[in-house]
mmCIF file of C-alpha atoms in Angstrom:
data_model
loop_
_atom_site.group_PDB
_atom_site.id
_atom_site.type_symbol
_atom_site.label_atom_id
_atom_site.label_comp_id
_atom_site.label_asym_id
_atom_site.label_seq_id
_atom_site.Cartn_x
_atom_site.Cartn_y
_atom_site.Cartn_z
ATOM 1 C CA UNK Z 1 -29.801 -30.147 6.875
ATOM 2 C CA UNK Z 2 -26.551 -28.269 6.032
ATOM 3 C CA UNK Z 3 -24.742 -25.887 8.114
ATOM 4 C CA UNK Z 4 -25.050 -22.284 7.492
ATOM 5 C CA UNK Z 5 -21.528 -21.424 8.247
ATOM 6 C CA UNK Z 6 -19.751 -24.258 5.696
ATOM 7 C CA UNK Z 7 -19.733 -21.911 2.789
ATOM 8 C CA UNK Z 8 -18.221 -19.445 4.766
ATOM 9 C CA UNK Z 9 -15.684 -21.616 6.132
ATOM 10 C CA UNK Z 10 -14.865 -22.634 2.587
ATOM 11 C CA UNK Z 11 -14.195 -19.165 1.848
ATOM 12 C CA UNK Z 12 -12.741 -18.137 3.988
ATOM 13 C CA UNK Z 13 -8.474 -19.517 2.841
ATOM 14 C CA UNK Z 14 -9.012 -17.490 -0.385
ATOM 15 C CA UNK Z 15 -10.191 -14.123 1.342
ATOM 16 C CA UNK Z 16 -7.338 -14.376 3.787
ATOM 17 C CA UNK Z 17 -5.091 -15.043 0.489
ATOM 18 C CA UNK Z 18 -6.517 -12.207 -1.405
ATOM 19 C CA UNK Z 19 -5.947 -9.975 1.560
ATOM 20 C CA UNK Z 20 -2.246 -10.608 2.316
ATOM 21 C CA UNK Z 21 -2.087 -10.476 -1.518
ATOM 22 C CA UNK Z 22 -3.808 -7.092 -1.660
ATOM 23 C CA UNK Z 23 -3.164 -4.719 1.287
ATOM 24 C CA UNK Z 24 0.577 -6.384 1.881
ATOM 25 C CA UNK Z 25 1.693 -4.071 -1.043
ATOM 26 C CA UNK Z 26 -0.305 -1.674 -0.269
ATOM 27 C CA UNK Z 27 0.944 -1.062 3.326
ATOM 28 C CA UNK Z 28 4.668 -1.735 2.347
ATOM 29 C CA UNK Z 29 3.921 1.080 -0.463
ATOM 30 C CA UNK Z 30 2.960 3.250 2.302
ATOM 31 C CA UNK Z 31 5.882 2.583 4.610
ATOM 32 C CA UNK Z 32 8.304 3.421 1.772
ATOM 33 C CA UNK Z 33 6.733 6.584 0.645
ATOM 34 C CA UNK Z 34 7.493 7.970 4.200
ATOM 35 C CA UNK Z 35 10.841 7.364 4.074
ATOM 36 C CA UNK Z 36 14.296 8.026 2.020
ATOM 37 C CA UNK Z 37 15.417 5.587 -0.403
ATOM 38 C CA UNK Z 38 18.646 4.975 -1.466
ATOM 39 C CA UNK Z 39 19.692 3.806 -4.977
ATOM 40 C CA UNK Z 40 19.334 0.537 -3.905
ATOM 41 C CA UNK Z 41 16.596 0.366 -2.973
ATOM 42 C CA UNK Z 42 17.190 0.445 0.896
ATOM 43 C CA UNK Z 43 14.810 2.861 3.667
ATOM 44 C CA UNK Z 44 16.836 5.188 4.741
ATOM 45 C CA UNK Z 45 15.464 7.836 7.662
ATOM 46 C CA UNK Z 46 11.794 8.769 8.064
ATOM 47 C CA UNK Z 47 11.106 12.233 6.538
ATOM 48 C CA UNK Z 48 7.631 12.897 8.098
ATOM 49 C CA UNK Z 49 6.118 13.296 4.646
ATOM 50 C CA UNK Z 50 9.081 15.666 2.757
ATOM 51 C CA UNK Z 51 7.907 13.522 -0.469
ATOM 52 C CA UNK Z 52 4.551 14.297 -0.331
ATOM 53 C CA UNK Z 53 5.386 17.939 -0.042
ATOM 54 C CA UNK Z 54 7.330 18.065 -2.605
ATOM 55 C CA UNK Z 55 4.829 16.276 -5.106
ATOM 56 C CA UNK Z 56 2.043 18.832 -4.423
ATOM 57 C CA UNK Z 57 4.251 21.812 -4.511
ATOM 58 C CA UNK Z 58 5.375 20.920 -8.039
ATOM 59 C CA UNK Z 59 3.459 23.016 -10.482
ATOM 60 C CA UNK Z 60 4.288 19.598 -13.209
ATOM 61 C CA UNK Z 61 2.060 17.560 -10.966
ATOM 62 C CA UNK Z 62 -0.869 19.542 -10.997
ATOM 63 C CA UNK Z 63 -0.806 20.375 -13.946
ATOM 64 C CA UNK Z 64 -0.609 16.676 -15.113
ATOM 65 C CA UNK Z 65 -3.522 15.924 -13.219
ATOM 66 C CA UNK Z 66 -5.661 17.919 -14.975
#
């Protein structure tokens, strides 16, 4: 009789790859967004979400949403 848990266990590489390969980017997205970037490409200082603000208070964006 098999074990129940070898599938899993032979899954279990590729949905830790697929992870790191999925919400790495995702999180790293994040942590730029909330911070100034400089022409080349380095974080500058956090600015608590000044992007943001600016995106939704541009009459463009909404507008392009629609």
């Amino acid at each position: 009789m098999q074990s129940r848990t070898l599938p899993y266990l032979l899954i279990l590489p590729s949905l830790l790859l697929a992870a790191v390969v999925i919400f790495w980017p995702v999180v790293h997205l994040i942590e730029i967004a909330r911070h100034d970037v400089n022409s080349f490409g380095q974080l500058g200082d956090f600015n608590d979400g000044a992007n943001f603000t600016g995106l939704f208070a541009a009459p463009d964006f909404l507008n392009s949403l629609c």
